[in-house]
Amino acid sequence: MPHTADVRIEAWAPDRAGCLTEAVTAMVESFADLAGARLHAEREFRPPPAADEDLLVAVLDEVIYRMETADELPLVTEITDDAGGLRVRWGVTGTGEVELTGAVPKAVSLHELRFGGDDRGWCGAVTLDV
């Protein structure tokens, strides 16, 4: 990114839930080495119904929030669409168990946010403020 305090991630998958999952993985792997980390707990998050781009922001914001307030990072992410909306399940580890290898995101930017699908699948791109 032109601004040194930004990281741009992109994700692709056949469906919306898969693309959201890939976005979470890309974000975490942009700053942390998860090799050797152990699973400590499972967490669930249900964002309120929203437009697709807003759901991407909500899920990534939740990862940042949990990292800052509970010292947790997702090792495993499972996202499904069900009758009640989006259901996010994480297998988490403690932040002390991972090696930080890059700048830790502080927020998700709405600038040049993209997230959507067509007959070829879903893709998304988001800028993270670090």
CSV table of C-alpha atoms in Angstrom, one decimal:
chain,number,residue,atom,x,y,z
A,1,MET,CA,0.0,0.0,0.0
A,2,PRO,CA,1.2,3.5,-0.7
A,3,HIS,CA,0.6,4.5,3.0
A,4,THR,CA,3.0,2.7,5.3
A,5,ALA,CA,0.3,2.2,7.9
A,6,ASP,CA,-1.9,0.1,5.7
A,7,VAL,CA,-2.0,-3.6,4.7
A,8,ARG,CA,-4.3,-4.8,1.8
A,9,ILE,CA,-5.6,-8.3,1.8
A,10,GLU,CA,-7.6,-10.2,-0.8
A,11,ALA,CA,-9.6,-13.4,-0.6
A,12,TRP,CA,-11.4,-15.7,-3.1
A,13,ALA,CA,-13.7,-18.7,-2.7
A,14,PRO,CA,-16.7,-20.3,-4.5
A,15,ASP,CA,-19.2,-18.9,-2.0
A,16,ARG,CA,-19.6,-16.0,0.4
A,17,ALA,CA,-18.9,-18.0,3.6
A,18,GLY,CA,-15.7,-19.4,2.1
A,19,CYS,CA,-14.5,-16.0,1.0
A,20,LEU,CA,-15.1,-14.6,4.5
A,21,THR,CA,-13.2,-17.5,6.0
A,22,GLU,CA,-10.3,-16.8,3.6
A,23,ALA,CA,-10.3,-13.1,4.5
A,24,VAL,CA,-10.0,-13.9,8.2
A,25,THR,CA,-7.1,-16.3,7.5
A,26,ALA,CA,-5.4,-13.7,5.2
A,27,MET,CA,-5.7,-11.0,7.9
A,28,VAL,CA,-4.2,-13.1,10.7
A,29,GLU,CA,-1.4,-14.5,8.5
A,30,SER,CA,-0.5,-11.0,7.5
A,31,PHE,CA,1.0,-10.4,11.0
A,32,ALA,CA,1.2,-13.7,12.9
A,33,ASP,CA,3.0,-17.0,12.5
A,34,LEU,CA,0.5,-19.6,13.8
A,35,ALA,CA,2.9,-22.6,13.4
A,36,GLY,CA,3.1,-24.5,16.7
A,37,ALA,CA,0.2,-22.6,18.3
A,38,ARG,CA,-2.3,-24.8,20.2
A,39,LEU,CA,-6.1,-24.6,20.2
A,40,HIS,CA,-7.4,-23.2,23.5
A,41,ALA,CA,-11.1,-22.6,23.1
A,42,GLU,CA,-13.9,-22.3,20.6
A,43,ARG,CA,-15.8,-19.0,20.1
A,44,GLU,CA,-18.9,-18.1,18.2
A,45,PHE,CA,-20.0,-14.8,16.7
A,46,ARG,CA,-23.2,-13.9,14.9
A,47,PRO,CA,-23.0,-10.5,13.2
A,48,PRO,CA,-26.3,-8.7,12.7
A,49,PRO,CA,-27.9,-8.9,9.3
A,50,ALA,CA,-26.2,-6.5,6.9
A,51,ALA,CA,-25.0,-5.9,3.4
A,52,ASP,CA,-22.2,-8.2,2.2
A,53,GLU,CA,-19.4,-5.6,2.5
A,54,ASP,CA,-20.6,-4.7,6.0
A,55,LEU,CA,-20.5,-8.4,7.0
A,56,LEU,CA,-16.9,-8.6,5.9
A,57,VAL,CA,-16.0,-5.5,8.0
A,58,ALA,CA,-17.9,-6.9,11.0
A,59,VAL,CA,-16.2,-10.3,10.9
A,60,LEU,CA,-12.7,-8.8,10.6
A,61,ASP,CA,-13.5,-6.1,13.3
A,62,GLU,CA,-14.5,-8.9,15.6
A,63,VAL,CA,-11.1,-10.6,15.2
A,64,ILE,CA,-9.3,-7.4,16.0
A,65,TYR,CA,-11.6,-6.8,19.0
A,66,ARG,CA,-11.0,-10.2,20.4
A,67,MET,CA,-7.3,-9.9,19.9
A,68,GLU,CA,-7.3,-6.6,21.8
A,69,THR,CA,-9.7,-7.5,24.6
A,70,ALA,CA,-9.2,-11.3,25.1
A,71,ASP,CA,-5.7,-11.9,23.7
A,72,GLU,CA,-7.1,-14.4,21.3
A,73,LEU,CA,-6.5,-15.2,17.6
A,74,PRO,CA,-8.3,-17.6,15.4
A,75,LEU,CA,-6.4,-20.7,14.4
A,76,VAL,CA,-9.4,-22.2,12.7
A,77,THR,CA,-12.3,-20.4,11.2
A,78,GLU,CA,-15.6,-21.9,10.1
A,79,ILE,CA,-18.3,-19.6,8.6
A,80,THR,CA,-21.7,-20.8,7.6
A,81,ASP,CA,-24.9,-19.2,6.3
A,82,ASP,CA,-28.0,-20.5,8.1
A,83,ALA,CA,-31.6,-19.4,8.6
A,84,GLY,CA,-30.5,-17.1,11.4
A,85,GLY,CA,-27.9,-15.3,9.3
A,86,LEU,CA,-24.1,-15.7,9.4
A,87,ARG,CA,-22.6,-17.9,12.0
A,88,VAL,CA,-18.9,-17.6,12.6
A,89,ARG,CA,-17.0,-20.2,14.7
A,90,TRP,CA,-13.4,-19.9,15.7
A,91,GLY,CA,-10.9,-22.2,17.3
A,92,VAL,CA,-8.7,-19.8,19.1
A,93,THR,CA,-5.2,-19.6,20.6
A,94,GLY,CA,-3.7,-17.1,22.9
A,95,THR,CA,-1.8,-14.2,21.3
A,96,GLY,CA,1.2,-15.1,23.5
A,97,GLU,CA,1.5,-18.4,21.7
A,98,VAL,CA,2.1,-16.9,18.3
A,99,GLU,CA,5.1,-15.0,16.8
A,100,LEU,CA,4.1,-11.6,15.5
A,101,THR,CA,5.8,-11.2,12.1
A,102,GLY,CA,4.2,-8.0,10.9
A,103,ALA,CA,2.2,-4.9,11.9
A,104,VAL,CA,-0.9,-5.8,13.9
A,105,PRO,CA,-4.1,-4.3,12.4
A,106,LYS,CA,-5.9,-1.7,14.5
A,107,ALA,CA,-9.0,-1.2,12.3
A,108,VAL,CA,-10.6,-2.2,9.0
A,109,SER,CA,-10.8,0.7,6.5
A,110,LEU,CA,-13.8,1.3,4.3
A,111,HIS,CA,-11.6,2.9,1.7
A,112,GLU,CA,-11.7,0.8,-1.5
A,113,LEU,CA,-13.6,-2.0,0.2
A,114,ARG,CA,-14.8,-4.7,-2.2
A,115,PHE,CA,-16.8,-7.8,-1.4
A,116,GLY,CA,-19.2,-9.6,-3.7
A,117,GLY,CA,-20.0,-12.6,-5.8
A,118,ASP,CA,-21.0,-13.6,-9.3
A,119,ASP,CA,-21.3,-16.8,-11.3
A,120,ARG,CA,-17.5,-17.4,-10.9
A,121,GLY,CA,-17.5,-17.1,-7.1
A,122,TRP,CA,-16.8,-14.6,-4.5
A,123,CYS,CA,-13.9,-12.2,-4.0
A,124,GLY,CA,-13.1,-9.5,-1.5
A,125,ALA,CA,-10.4,-6.9,-0.9
A,126,VAL,CA,-10.0,-4.8,2.2
A,127,THR,CA,-7.4,-2.4,3.6
A,128,LEU,CA,-6.3,-2.8,7.2
A,129,ASP,CA,-5.0,0.1,9.3
A,130,VAL,CA,-1.9,-0.9,11.2
